[in-house]
């Protein structure tokens, strides 16, 4: 089933398919829902009362349309207390609606988007509702060749959002749909298996962003060797597939030479651990070890599609971490692009090696205002924060605070973790400038310190998304393994603080 096709229209009584009505707490209906209720002989009010449905946020009541009505069903959706509703609640309500429409295999749904007692649902809230529908509407079914009869869904689902403010809502939605497409692109990349999504294939898909007006530069193995990406190449050398570094440039600022902001992503298309090989159980999840790079790719798609007024650089380091006769060994010493040497203690601590060179390259080449990197970096962040918050590490209080605010606004939450010299010294090495692991304790922090050594004091934030980026929590807007985490957070950060 492809994405639902959305449209915005003025309020009118729905004539077919599923009608969706909002019920606020204490079972109150809005103007349009009340009119519909009259048309179906009071079936909505009666069903709510018999089912003791009071309109708690995100609760639903499925009402089969009474005989004589042209509708199939009426779906009552609780919106809780009017006045309490936040943007994230409207996104969630959209998710709940799309979940039900999919369950019904509905070909058409009409949402009577109104607020009981107030009538007008703001353009922003209506657009958020639509965003929720789009996020929940995502599916990944390319590899399912055998569809059971009972699974057969209609080819298309038309969802109409009917509201007084429909034209303003449609305008507000243009930016949201760009972001939803970015999230869904990131999800596609994360779920795509390692045999299909090699570094070369990832780079090819990234190159498609050129169609949106993003400048895309791909560095292949030869160029990376010439430039001296020694840390990244050390990881890649055990794989039969050669690495890539992809650079995105989006120049949307009015002042064409405005200093850019920069995003860096870890793109390990499969992380076997290398010679320090991982245990078999759950290793299949390591196809998602490129969720950071996927989020950066999705973000640039979103920025371009909504024509963000900002200059931004994106850079993703794409490698496969495999064990073979040519693989990197524990004990090896590599020279990074920065010139600093690294003793490899554990070949499974590969993400930081990739990031070290890409972060250095970005600060040196593009002189950004700041760098934010995203990486499925450590299992330890799962131990610390689970799947609810990403770990945030930053050398800049301002950037950290802004990320936290964007997190609250989008529901993609971050939690700031400490940095400090006592942690930093844990990665000093006896034989080289540093080593790639700092021992069992504070594993996410020492990993962050490793990256910090390659920032050259450019303001920086690191998001450890090992918990949030893959095998994600199932929510009303996400029922898939890959959440696309980070696209909405970073798009919001840009929109709220860095556009002219
Ligand atoms: N990709 C993993 C981290 C990871 C673990 C992501 C679980 C998602 C879920 C990373 O490359 C890794 O292997 N980290 C090691 C570091 C250790 C060897 C210092 C880890 O966390 O165990
Ligand atoms: Mn690893
Ligand atoms: Zn990894």
Short mmCIF file of C-alpha atoms and ligand atoms in Angstrom, two decimals:
data_model
loop_
_atom_site.label_atom_id
_atom_site.label_comp_id
_atom_site.label_asym_id
_atom_site.label_seq_id
_atom_site.Cartn_x
_atom_site.Cartn_y
_atom_site.Cartn_z
CA UNK A 1 0.00 0.00 0.00
CA UNK A 2 1.58 3.29 -1.03
CA UNK A 3 1.40 6.48 0.99
CA UNK A 4 -2.13 7.82 1.47
CA UNK A 5 -2.84 10.67 -0.91
CA UNK A 6 -3.79 13.74 1.07
CA UNK A 7 -5.93 16.70 0.16
CA UNK A 8 -7.36 19.67 2.00
CA UNK A 9 -10.94 20.80 1.42
CA UNK A 10 -13.60 23.01 2.91
CA UNK A 11 -16.04 21.45 5.37
CA UNK A 12 -18.72 19.35 3.69
CA UNK A 13 -20.62 16.29 4.78
CA UNK A 14 -18.65 13.20 3.74
CA UNK A 15 -20.56 11.00 1.32
CA UNK A 16 -18.54 7.78 1.18
CA UNK A 17 -15.83 5.76 2.87
CA UNK A 18 -14.87 6.52 6.46
CA UNK A 19 -15.78 9.76 8.18
CA UNK A 20 -13.48 10.71 11.02
CA UNK A 21 -14.85 12.91 13.78
CA UNK A 22 -13.10 14.40 16.78
CA UNK A 23 -14.45 13.93 20.24
CA UNK A 24 -13.12 16.16 22.99
CA UNK A 25 -13.11 15.08 26.61
CA UNK A 26 -16.59 14.74 28.15
CA UNK A 27 -17.77 13.43 24.77
CA UNK A 28 -18.26 16.78 23.07
CA UNK A 29 -18.51 17.04 19.31
CA UNK A 30 -17.73 19.93 16.99
CA UNK A 31 -20.04 21.69 14.56
CA UNK A 32 -19.45 19.41 11.55
CA UNK A 33 -19.52 16.23 13.61
CA UNK A 34 -22.80 17.34 15.15
CA UNK A 35 -24.26 17.87 11.69
CA UNK A 36 -23.08 14.41 10.65
CA UNK A 37 -24.55 12.93 13.80
CA UNK A 38 -27.94 14.43 12.88
CA UNK A 39 -27.64 12.94 9.42
CA UNK A 40 -27.02 9.44 10.77
CA UNK A 41 -29.89 9.64 13.22
CA UNK A 42 -27.79 10.31 16.30
CA UNK A 43 -25.63 7.21 15.81
CA UNK A 44 -22.42 8.94 16.89
CA UNK A 45 -23.67 10.32 20.19
CA UNK A 46 -25.45 7.06 20.93
CA UNK A 47 -22.36 4.92 20.18
CA UNK A 48 -20.13 7.15 22.33
CA UNK A 49 -22.54 6.92 25.21
CA UNK A 50 -23.11 3.14 24.97
CA UNK A 51 -19.39 2.48 24.68
CA UNK A 52 -18.55 4.95 27.48
CA UNK A 53 -16.27 6.68 25.00
CA UNK A 54 -15.42 10.05 26.49
CA UNK A 55 -12.82 11.34 24.07
CA UNK A 56 -9.53 10.69 25.86
CA UNK A 57 -6.54 11.64 23.70
CA UNK A 58 -5.79 9.05 20.98
CA UNK A 59 -8.64 6.71 21.94
CA UNK A 60 -10.85 5.59 19.10
CA UNK A 61 -14.34 4.23 18.62
CA UNK A 62 -15.25 2.47 15.39
CA UNK A 63 -18.89 2.94 14.43
CA UNK A 64 -20.36 1.01 11.50
CA UNK A 65 -22.53 3.46 9.57
CA UNK A 66 -26.24 2.78 10.05
CA UNK A 67 -28.42 1.44 7.23
CA UNK A 68 -29.40 4.20 4.84
CA UNK A 69 -26.11 6.08 5.20
CA UNK A 70 -23.74 6.17 2.22
CA UNK A 71 -20.78 5.99 4.56
CA UNK A 72 -19.02 2.75 5.49
CA UNK A 73 -17.94 3.76 8.94
CA UNK A 74 -17.60 6.65 11.30
CA UNK A 75 -14.42 6.72 13.32
CA UNK A 76 -14.57 8.76 16.51
CA UNK A 77 -11.13 9.91 17.65
CA UNK A 78 -10.52 11.29 21.11
CA UNK A 79 -8.58 14.54 21.24
CA UNK A 80 -8.54 14.96 25.01
CA UNK A 81 -8.84 18.36 26.62
CA UNK A 82 -9.15 21.22 24.17
CA UNK A 83 -6.53 23.79 25.10
CA UNK A 84 -4.02 21.17 26.27
CA UNK A 85 -3.17 20.03 22.78
CA UNK A 86 0.41 20.41 21.55
CA UNK A 87 1.84 20.05 18.07
CA UNK A 88 3.10 16.56 18.92
CA UNK A 89 -0.43 15.57 19.99
CA UNK A 90 -1.82 16.52 16.59
CA UNK A 91 0.90 14.50 14.87
CA UNK A 92 -0.06 11.59 17.09
CA UNK A 93 -3.77 11.99 16.31
CA UNK A 94 -2.91 11.89 12.61
CA UNK A 95 -0.98 8.67 13.23
CA UNK A 96 -3.91 7.10 15.07
CA UNK A 97 -6.30 8.00 12.24
CA UNK A 98 -4.09 6.55 9.50
CA UNK A 99 -3.54 3.40 11.57
CA UNK A 100 -7.30 2.85 11.74
CA UNK A 101 -7.88 3.67 8.05
CA UNK A 102 -5.21 1.11 7.14
CA UNK A 103 -6.79 -1.46 9.44
CA UNK A 104 -10.15 -0.84 7.73
CA UNK A 105 -8.46 -1.09 4.31
CA UNK A 106 -10.35 2.10 3.55
CA UNK A 107 -10.20 3.59 0.08
CA UNK A 108 -11.37 6.96 1.28
CA UNK A 109 -11.36 8.83 4.55
CA UNK A 110 -12.63 12.29 5.37
CA UNK A 111 -11.40 13.92 8.54
CA UNK A 112 -13.72 16.59 9.95
CA UNK A 113 -10.87 18.68 11.29
CA UNK A 114 -12.47 20.99 13.80
CA UNK A 115 -12.25 21.73 17.48
CA UNK A 116 -15.37 21.21 19.55
CA UNK A 117 -16.45 24.56 20.94
CA UNK A 118 -14.04 26.55 18.78
CA UNK A 119 -14.53 25.15 15.29
CA UNK A 120 -11.31 26.43 13.71
CA UNK A 121 -8.34 24.09 13.90
CA UNK A 122 -5.24 26.23 13.24
CA UNK A 123 -3.32 25.81 10.00
CA UNK A 124 -0.28 24.54 11.91
CA UNK A 125 -2.30 21.97 13.86
CA UNK A 126 -4.08 20.78 10.72
CA UNK A 127 -0.74 20.44 8.95
CA UNK A 128 0.65 18.50 11.92
CA UNK A 129 -2.35 16.19 11.72
CA UNK A 130 -1.52 15.57 8.06
CA UNK A 131 2.14 14.99 8.93
CA UNK A 132 1.07 12.31 11.40
CA UNK A 133 -0.96 10.61 8.68
CA UNK A 134 2.04 10.62 6.35
CA UNK A 135 4.44 9.30 8.97
CA UNK A 136 2.13 6.45 9.94
CA UNK A 137 1.36 5.76 6.28
CA UNK A 138 4.91 4.57 5.64
CA UNK A 139 5.41 0.91 4.82
CA UNK A 140 8.34 -1.11 3.52
CA UNK A 141 7.12 -4.01 1.43
CA UNK A 142 9.46 -4.21 -1.58
CA UNK A 143 10.59 -7.70 -0.72
CA UNK A 144 7.16 -9.22 -0.05
CA UNK A 145 6.32 -11.11 -3.22
CA UNK A 146 3.48 -13.21 -1.87
CA UNK A 147 0.49 -11.29 -0.69
CA UNK A 148 -2.24 -13.24 1.05
CA UNK A 149 -5.80 -12.54 -0.09
CA UNK A 150 -6.79 -11.21 3.31
CA UNK A 151 -3.86 -8.79 3.21
CA UNK A 152 -4.99 -7.25 -0.05
CA UNK A 153 -5.47 -3.57 0.44
CA UNK A 154 -6.89 -1.10 -2.06
CA UNK A 155 -4.36 0.42 -4.45
CA UNK A 156 -4.89 3.87 -3.13
CA UNK A 157 -6.31 5.63 -0.13
CA UNK A 158 -7.57 9.18 -0.49
CA UNK A 159 -7.61 11.08 2.75
CA UNK A 160 -9.38 14.43 2.76
CA UNK A 161 -8.91 16.85 5.59
CA UNK A 162 -12.00 19.03 5.70
CA UNK A 163 -11.68 22.26 7.65
CA UNK A 164 -12.54 25.94 7.63
CA UNK A 165 -8.88 26.85 7.35
CA UNK A 166 -8.16 24.45 4.50
CA UNK A 167 -6.18 26.77 2.24
CA UNK A 168 -3.89 28.01 5.05
CA UNK A 169 -3.52 24.41 6.23
CA UNK A 170 -2.50 23.30 2.77
CA UNK A 171 0.18 25.99 2.69
CA UNK A 172 1.46 25.08 6.14
CA UNK A 173 1.56 21.45 5.12
CA UNK A 174 3.94 22.01 2.18
CA UNK A 175 6.94 22.19 4.53
CA UNK A 176 5.68 19.28 6.65
CA UNK A 177 5.30 16.97 3.66
CA UNK A 178 8.89 17.76 2.65
CA UNK A 179 10.00 16.65 6.10
CA UNK A 180 7.82 13.53 6.04
CA UNK A 181 9.42 12.54 2.72
CA UNK A 182 12.85 13.02 4.32
CA UNK A 183 11.91 10.82 7.28
CA UNK A 184 10.57 8.15 4.96
CA UNK A 185 13.70 8.28 2.80
CA UNK A 186 15.82 7.74 5.92
CA UNK A 187 13.60 4.80 6.93
CA UNK A 188 13.99 3.20 3.50
CA UNK A 189 17.78 3.45 3.74
CA UNK A 190 17.91 2.05 7.28
CA UNK A 191 15.68 -0.94 6.53
CA UNK A 192 17.35 -1.78 3.20
CA UNK A 193 19.49 -4.89 3.82
CA UNK A 194 23.28 -4.86 3.71
CA UNK A 195 23.53 -6.99 0.59
CA UNK A 196 21.55 -4.39 -1.33
CA UNK A 197 22.72 -1.20 0.33
CA UNK A 198 26.48 -1.33 -0.20
CA UNK A 199 28.50 1.88 0.22
CA UNK A 200 28.39 2.37 -3.57
CA UNK A 201 24.61 1.86 -3.67
CA UNK A 202 24.11 4.25 -0.75
CA UNK A 203 26.18 6.89 -2.57
CA UNK A 204 24.10 6.39 -5.71
CA UNK A 205 20.90 6.90 -3.80
CA UNK A 206 22.38 9.97 -2.13
CA UNK A 207 23.24 11.34 -5.55
CA UNK A 208 19.55 11.38 -6.41
CA UNK A 209 19.25 14.46 -4.20
CA UNK A 210 20.79 16.41 -7.10
CA UNK A 211 17.33 16.39 -8.65
CA UNK A 212 16.15 18.52 -5.73
CA UNK A 213 18.91 21.07 -6.21
CA UNK A 214 21.36 19.68 -3.64
CA UNK A 215 24.96 19.66 -4.80
CA UNK A 216 26.30 16.15 -4.21
CA UNK A 217 29.95 15.21 -4.28
CA UNK A 218 31.08 11.58 -3.99
CA UNK A 219 34.60 10.69 -2.89
CA UNK A 220 35.63 7.16 -3.87
CA UNK A 221 38.40 4.99 -2.47
CA UNK A 222 41.12 6.48 -4.67
CA UNK A 223 40.33 10.03 -3.63
CA UNK A 224 40.02 9.06 0.02
CA UNK A 225 43.46 7.45 -0.16
CA UNK A 226 44.92 10.49 -1.82
CA UNK A 227 43.38 12.81 0.74
CA UNK A 228 44.54 10.61 3.62
CA UNK A 229 41.34 9.28 5.23
CA UNK A 230 43.45 6.67 7.05
CA UNK A 231 41.07 5.98 9.93
CA UNK A 232 38.05 5.46 7.66
CA UNK A 233 40.03 3.35 5.19
CA UNK A 234 41.29 1.11 8.00
CA UNK A 235 37.68 0.15 8.76
CA UNK A 236 36.81 -0.38 5.09
CA UNK A 237 39.82 -2.55 4.24
CA UNK A 238 38.23 -5.81 5.46
CA UNK A 239 35.31 -5.45 3.09
CA UNK A 240 35.10 -6.49 -0.55
CA UNK A 241 33.09 -3.31 -1.09
CA UNK A 242 34.91 -0.01 -1.31
CA UNK A 243 33.94 2.96 0.87
CA UNK A 244 32.47 6.30 -0.12
CA UNK A 245 32.22 9.72 1.45
CA UNK A 246 29.29 11.77 0.21
CA UNK A 247 29.12 15.54 0.66
CA UNK A 248 25.80 17.38 0.34
CA UNK A 249 25.74 21.13 -0.17
CA UNK A 250 22.53 23.08 0.17
CA UNK A 251 22.90 26.81 -0.46
CA UNK A 252 19.55 28.29 0.40
CA UNK A 253 20.68 31.34 2.37
CA UNK A 254 20.05 34.79 0.92
CA UNK A 255 23.69 35.66 1.48
CA UNK A 256 25.26 33.05 -0.77
CA UNK A 257 28.54 33.15 1.17
CA UNK A 258 26.94 32.86 4.63
CA UNK A 259 28.94 30.51 6.87
CA UNK A 260 27.35 27.04 6.66
CA UNK A 261 26.18 24.73 9.41
CA UNK A 262 27.27 21.12 9.07
CA UNK A 263 25.85 17.66 9.69
CA UNK A 264 27.90 14.46 9.69
CA UNK A 265 26.55 10.91 9.71
CA UNK A 266 27.94 7.46 10.46
CA UNK A 267 27.16 5.20 7.53
CA UNK A 268 28.29 1.66 8.33
CA UNK A 269 26.15 -0.33 5.88
CA UNK A 270 26.84 -3.48 7.87
CA UNK A 271 28.77 -3.78 11.13
CA UNK A 272 29.94 -7.34 11.74
CA UNK A 273 32.42 -5.99 14.28
CA UNK A 274 35.33 -6.93 12.01
CA UNK A 275 38.02 -9.16 13.56
CA UNK A 276 36.60 -8.30 17.02
CA UNK A 277 33.49 -9.99 15.67
CA UNK A 278 30.09 -9.53 17.25
CA UNK A 279 28.02 -12.40 18.69
CA UNK A 280 25.52 -13.92 16.21
CA UNK A 281 22.36 -13.01 18.14
CA UNK A 282 20.87 -9.82 16.77
CA UNK A 283 23.71 -9.19 14.34
CA UNK A 284 21.17 -8.73 11.54
CA UNK A 285 20.23 -5.42 13.14
CA UNK A 286 23.65 -4.08 12.17
CA UNK A 287 22.32 -3.39 8.67
CA UNK A 288 20.94 -0.30 10.37
CA UNK A 289 24.33 0.95 11.51
CA UNK A 290 24.02 3.70 8.93
CA UNK A 291 21.01 5.40 10.56
CA UNK A 292 23.07 8.54 11.20
CA UNK A 293 24.00 8.83 7.53
CA UNK A 294 20.40 8.07 6.56
CA UNK A 295 19.16 10.88 8.81
CA UNK A 296 21.59 13.34 7.22
CA UNK A 297 20.43 12.23 3.75
CA UNK A 298 16.78 12.57 4.75
CA UNK A 299 17.48 15.97 6.27
CA UNK A 300 19.03 17.32 3.07
CA UNK A 301 16.11 16.01 1.08
CA UNK A 302 13.77 17.86 3.47
CA UNK A 303 15.81 21.10 3.44
CA UNK A 304 15.87 21.10 -0.35
CA UNK A 305 12.21 20.19 -0.79
CA UNK A 306 11.08 22.96 1.50
CA UNK A 307 13.75 25.34 0.17
CA UNK A 308 15.20 26.12 3.59
CA UNK A 309 16.88 29.52 3.76
CA UNK A 310 20.17 28.25 5.08
CA UNK A 311 23.59 27.20 3.90
CA UNK A 312 24.25 23.67 5.05
CA UNK A 313 26.86 20.98 4.49
CA UNK A 314 26.13 17.30 5.01
CA UNK A 315 28.81 14.64 5.03
CA UNK A 316 28.40 10.91 5.41
CA UNK A 317 31.13 8.31 5.75
CA UNK A 318 29.95 5.04 4.21
CA UNK A 319 31.82 1.79 4.84
CA UNK A 320 31.19 -1.87 5.54
CA UNK A 321 32.93 -3.37 8.60
CA UNK A 322 33.89 -6.96 7.77
CA UNK A 323 36.47 -9.52 8.88
CA UNK A 324 38.74 -11.00 6.22
CA UNK A 325 42.38 -11.61 5.43
CA UNK A 326 42.90 -7.96 4.71
CA UNK A 327 40.90 -6.69 7.67
CA UNK A 328 42.26 -4.31 10.27
CA UNK A 329 43.67 -6.02 13.39
CA UNK A 330 43.49 -5.11 17.05
CA UNK A 331 46.84 -3.51 17.78
CA UNK A 332 47.10 -1.83 14.40
CA UNK A 333 48.01 1.85 14.40
CA UNK A 334 46.46 4.07 11.73
CA UNK A 335 47.10 7.70 10.83
CA UNK A 336 43.92 9.74 10.58
CA UNK A 337 43.29 12.57 8.13
CA UNK A 338 44.06 15.01 10.95
CA UNK A 339 47.55 13.51 11.31
CA UNK A 340 46.76 12.13 14.76
CA UNK A 341 47.53 8.43 15.18
CA UNK A 342 45.08 5.87 16.55
CA UNK A 343 45.75 2.50 18.10
CA UNK A 344 42.99 0.04 17.26
CA UNK A 345 42.03 -1.86 20.40
CA UNK A 346 38.72 -3.19 19.16
CA UNK A 347 37.75 -3.30 15.49
CA UNK A 348 34.11 -3.12 16.53
CA UNK A 349 34.60 0.48 17.68
CA UNK A 350 34.60 1.46 14.00
CA UNK A 351 32.03 4.25 13.84
CA UNK A 352 34.23 6.74 15.65
CA UNK A 353 37.07 5.97 13.21
CA UNK A 354 34.85 6.82 10.27
CA UNK A 355 33.55 9.97 11.95
CA UNK A 356 37.05 11.12 12.94
CA UNK A 357 38.09 11.61 9.33
CA UNK A 358 34.77 12.95 8.06
CA UNK A 359 34.45 15.47 10.91
CA UNK A 360 38.03 16.64 10.35
CA UNK A 361 37.46 16.96 6.60
CA UNK A 362 34.29 19.00 7.13
CA UNK A 363 35.77 21.49 9.58
CA UNK A 364 38.89 21.93 7.49
CA UNK A 365 37.19 22.26 4.10
CA UNK A 366 33.97 24.14 4.91
CA UNK A 367 34.79 26.10 8.11
CA UNK A 368 31.25 25.63 9.46
CA UNK A 369 29.58 27.56 12.31
CA UNK A 370 29.20 24.24 14.06
CA UNK A 371 29.08 20.51 13.38
CA UNK A 372 26.41 18.07 14.55
CA UNK A 373 27.15 14.39 14.05
CA UNK A 374 24.66 11.53 14.30
CA UNK A 375 25.78 7.97 14.85
CA UNK A 376 24.53 4.59 16.03
CA UNK A 377 27.72 4.65 18.02
CA UNK A 378 27.51 2.65 21.25
CA UNK A 379 25.52 -0.11 22.87
CA UNK A 380 26.25 1.73 26.12
CA UNK A 381 23.84 4.54 25.21
CA UNK A 382 21.06 1.94 25.13
CA UNK A 383 22.02 0.90 28.64
CA UNK A 384 21.98 4.52 29.80
CA UNK A 385 18.96 5.98 28.01
CA UNK A 386 17.06 3.13 26.37
CA UNK A 387 15.10 3.98 23.27
CA UNK A 388 13.42 7.16 24.44
CA UNK A 389 16.21 9.74 24.33
CA UNK A 390 19.25 9.98 22.11
CA UNK A 391 22.49 10.78 23.93
CA UNK A 392 23.60 14.35 23.38
CA UNK A 393 27.21 15.39 23.90
CA UNK A 394 28.28 18.92 23.13
CA UNK A 395 31.07 21.41 23.45
CA UNK A 396 28.52 24.22 23.05
CA UNK A 397 25.84 25.00 25.64
CA UNK A 398 23.92 27.07 23.11
CA UNK A 399 23.78 24.28 20.55
CA UNK A 400 22.88 21.72 23.24
CA UNK A 401 20.02 23.88 24.53
CA UNK A 402 18.66 24.46 21.06
CA UNK A 403 18.77 20.74 20.29
CA UNK A 404 16.93 20.01 23.52
CA UNK A 405 14.21 22.54 22.59
CA UNK A 406 13.86 21.15 19.06
CA UNK A 407 13.62 17.72 20.67
CA UNK A 408 10.73 18.77 22.90
CA UNK A 409 8.98 20.39 19.95
CA UNK A 410 9.22 17.33 17.69
CA UNK A 411 9.13 14.53 20.23
CA UNK A 412 12.59 13.36 19.10
CA UNK A 413 14.08 13.71 22.54
CA UNK A 414 17.72 14.17 23.52
CA UNK A 415 19.41 13.93 26.90
CA UNK A 416 22.67 15.72 27.53
CA UNK A 417 25.53 13.63 28.86
CA UNK A 418 28.76 14.92 30.44
CA UNK A 419 32.16 15.44 28.90
CA UNK A 420 35.38 16.18 30.77
CA UNK A 421 39.12 15.66 30.89
CA UNK A 422 38.85 12.72 33.30
CA UNK A 423 36.90 10.89 30.62
CA UNK A 424 39.04 12.15 27.79
CA UNK A 425 42.24 10.73 29.22
CA UNK A 426 40.74 7.24 29.20
CA UNK A 427 41.44 7.11 25.45
CA UNK A 428 45.12 8.08 25.69
CA UNK A 429 47.26 5.27 24.24
CA UNK A 430 50.65 3.88 25.21
CA UNK A 431 51.77 3.55 21.60
CA UNK A 432 49.84 6.16 19.63
CA UNK A 433 48.11 9.52 20.18
CA UNK A 434 44.93 7.78 21.23
CA UNK A 435 43.16 4.42 21.22
CA UNK A 436 39.75 3.67 19.82
CA UNK A 437 38.14 2.36 23.02
CA UNK A 438 38.30 3.59 26.60
CA UNK A 439 37.23 0.43 28.40
CA UNK A 440 33.85 -0.70 29.71
CA UNK A 441 33.01 2.27 31.90
CA UNK A 442 31.40 5.37 30.40
CA UNK A 443 31.54 3.81 26.94
CA UNK A 444 29.31 6.40 25.26
CA UNK A 445 31.25 9.28 26.80
CA UNK A 446 34.70 8.06 25.79
CA UNK A 447 33.33 7.44 22.28
CA UNK A 448 32.13 11.06 22.19
CA UNK A 449 35.53 12.29 23.41
CA UNK A 450 37.18 10.37 20.61
CA UNK A 451 35.15 12.30 18.03
CA UNK A 452 35.73 15.57 19.88
CA UNK A 453 39.47 15.18 19.27
CA UNK A 454 38.76 15.66 15.56
CA UNK A 455 36.58 18.76 15.79
CA UNK A 456 39.53 21.16 16.01
CA UNK A 457 37.52 23.14 18.59
CA UNK A 458 34.72 23.99 16.16
CA UNK A 459 31.47 24.07 18.23
CA UNK A 460 30.13 20.56 18.04
CA UNK A 461 27.34 18.27 19.16
CA UNK A 462 27.22 14.51 18.90
CA UNK A 463 23.98 12.51 18.94
CA UNK A 464 24.38 8.84 19.84
CA UNK A 465 21.31 7.29 18.18
CA UNK A 466 22.08 3.59 18.74
CA UNK A 467 18.87 3.41 20.80
CA UNK A 468 16.58 5.67 18.78
CA UNK A 469 17.74 5.13 15.19
CA UNK A 470 16.93 1.48 14.64
CA UNK A 471 14.77 -1.28 16.12
CA UNK A 472 12.68 1.68 17.11
CA UNK A 473 9.95 2.05 19.67
CA UNK A 474 6.53 1.51 18.18
CA UNK A 475 4.45 4.64 18.46
CA UNK A 476 1.29 5.93 16.83
CA UNK A 477 3.38 7.49 14.06
CA UNK A 478 5.89 4.69 13.69
CA UNK A 479 5.21 0.99 13.35
CA UNK A 480 8.36 0.13 11.45
CA UNK A 481 11.79 -0.96 12.54
CA UNK A 482 13.43 2.25 11.40
CA UNK A 483 12.08 5.48 12.83
CA UNK A 484 13.98 7.87 10.58
CA UNK A 485 15.03 9.51 13.85
CA UNK A 486 16.78 12.85 13.62
CA UNK A 487 15.30 14.23 10.40
CA UNK A 488 12.46 16.03 12.16
CA UNK A 489 14.67 17.12 15.07
CA UNK A 490 17.35 18.68 12.87
CA UNK A 491 14.91 20.18 10.41
CA UNK A 492 13.23 21.88 13.35
CA UNK A 493 16.57 23.08 14.73
CA UNK A 494 17.36 24.65 11.36
CA UNK A 495 13.88 26.16 10.96
CA UNK A 496 13.76 27.64 14.46
CA UNK A 497 17.31 29.01 14.75
CA UNK A 498 19.30 29.10 11.54
CA UNK A 499 17.15 30.37 8.70
CA UNK A 500 17.35 33.99 7.66
N1 LIG B 1 27.27 -0.12 15.83
C1 LIG B 1 27.72 -0.43 17.13
C2 LIG B 1 26.86 0.18 18.24
C3 LIG B 1 25.45 -0.31 18.34
C4 LIG B 1 25.09 -1.29 19.25
C5 LIG B 1 24.45 0.26 17.58
C6 LIG B 1 23.79 -1.69 19.36
C7 LIG B 1 23.13 -0.15 17.69
C8 LIG B 1 22.80 -1.13 18.59
C9 LIG B 1 29.13 0.09 17.32
O1 LIG B 1 29.93 0.11 16.18
C10 LIG B 1 29.80 -0.81 18.29
O2 LIG B 1 30.00 -1.95 17.97
N2 LIG B 1 30.16 -0.29 19.46
C11 LIG B 1 30.79 -1.05 20.47
C12 LIG B 1 31.95 -0.26 21.01
C13 LIG B 1 32.86 -1.04 21.91
C14 LIG B 1 33.60 -2.09 21.12
C15 LIG B 1 33.82 -0.09 22.56
C16 LIG B 1 29.78 -1.34 21.56
O3 LIG B 1 28.94 -0.47 21.84
O4 LIG B 1 29.79 -2.43 22.09
MN1 LIG B 2 30.86 -1.75 15.83
ZN1 LIG B 3 28.94 0.28 14.39
#
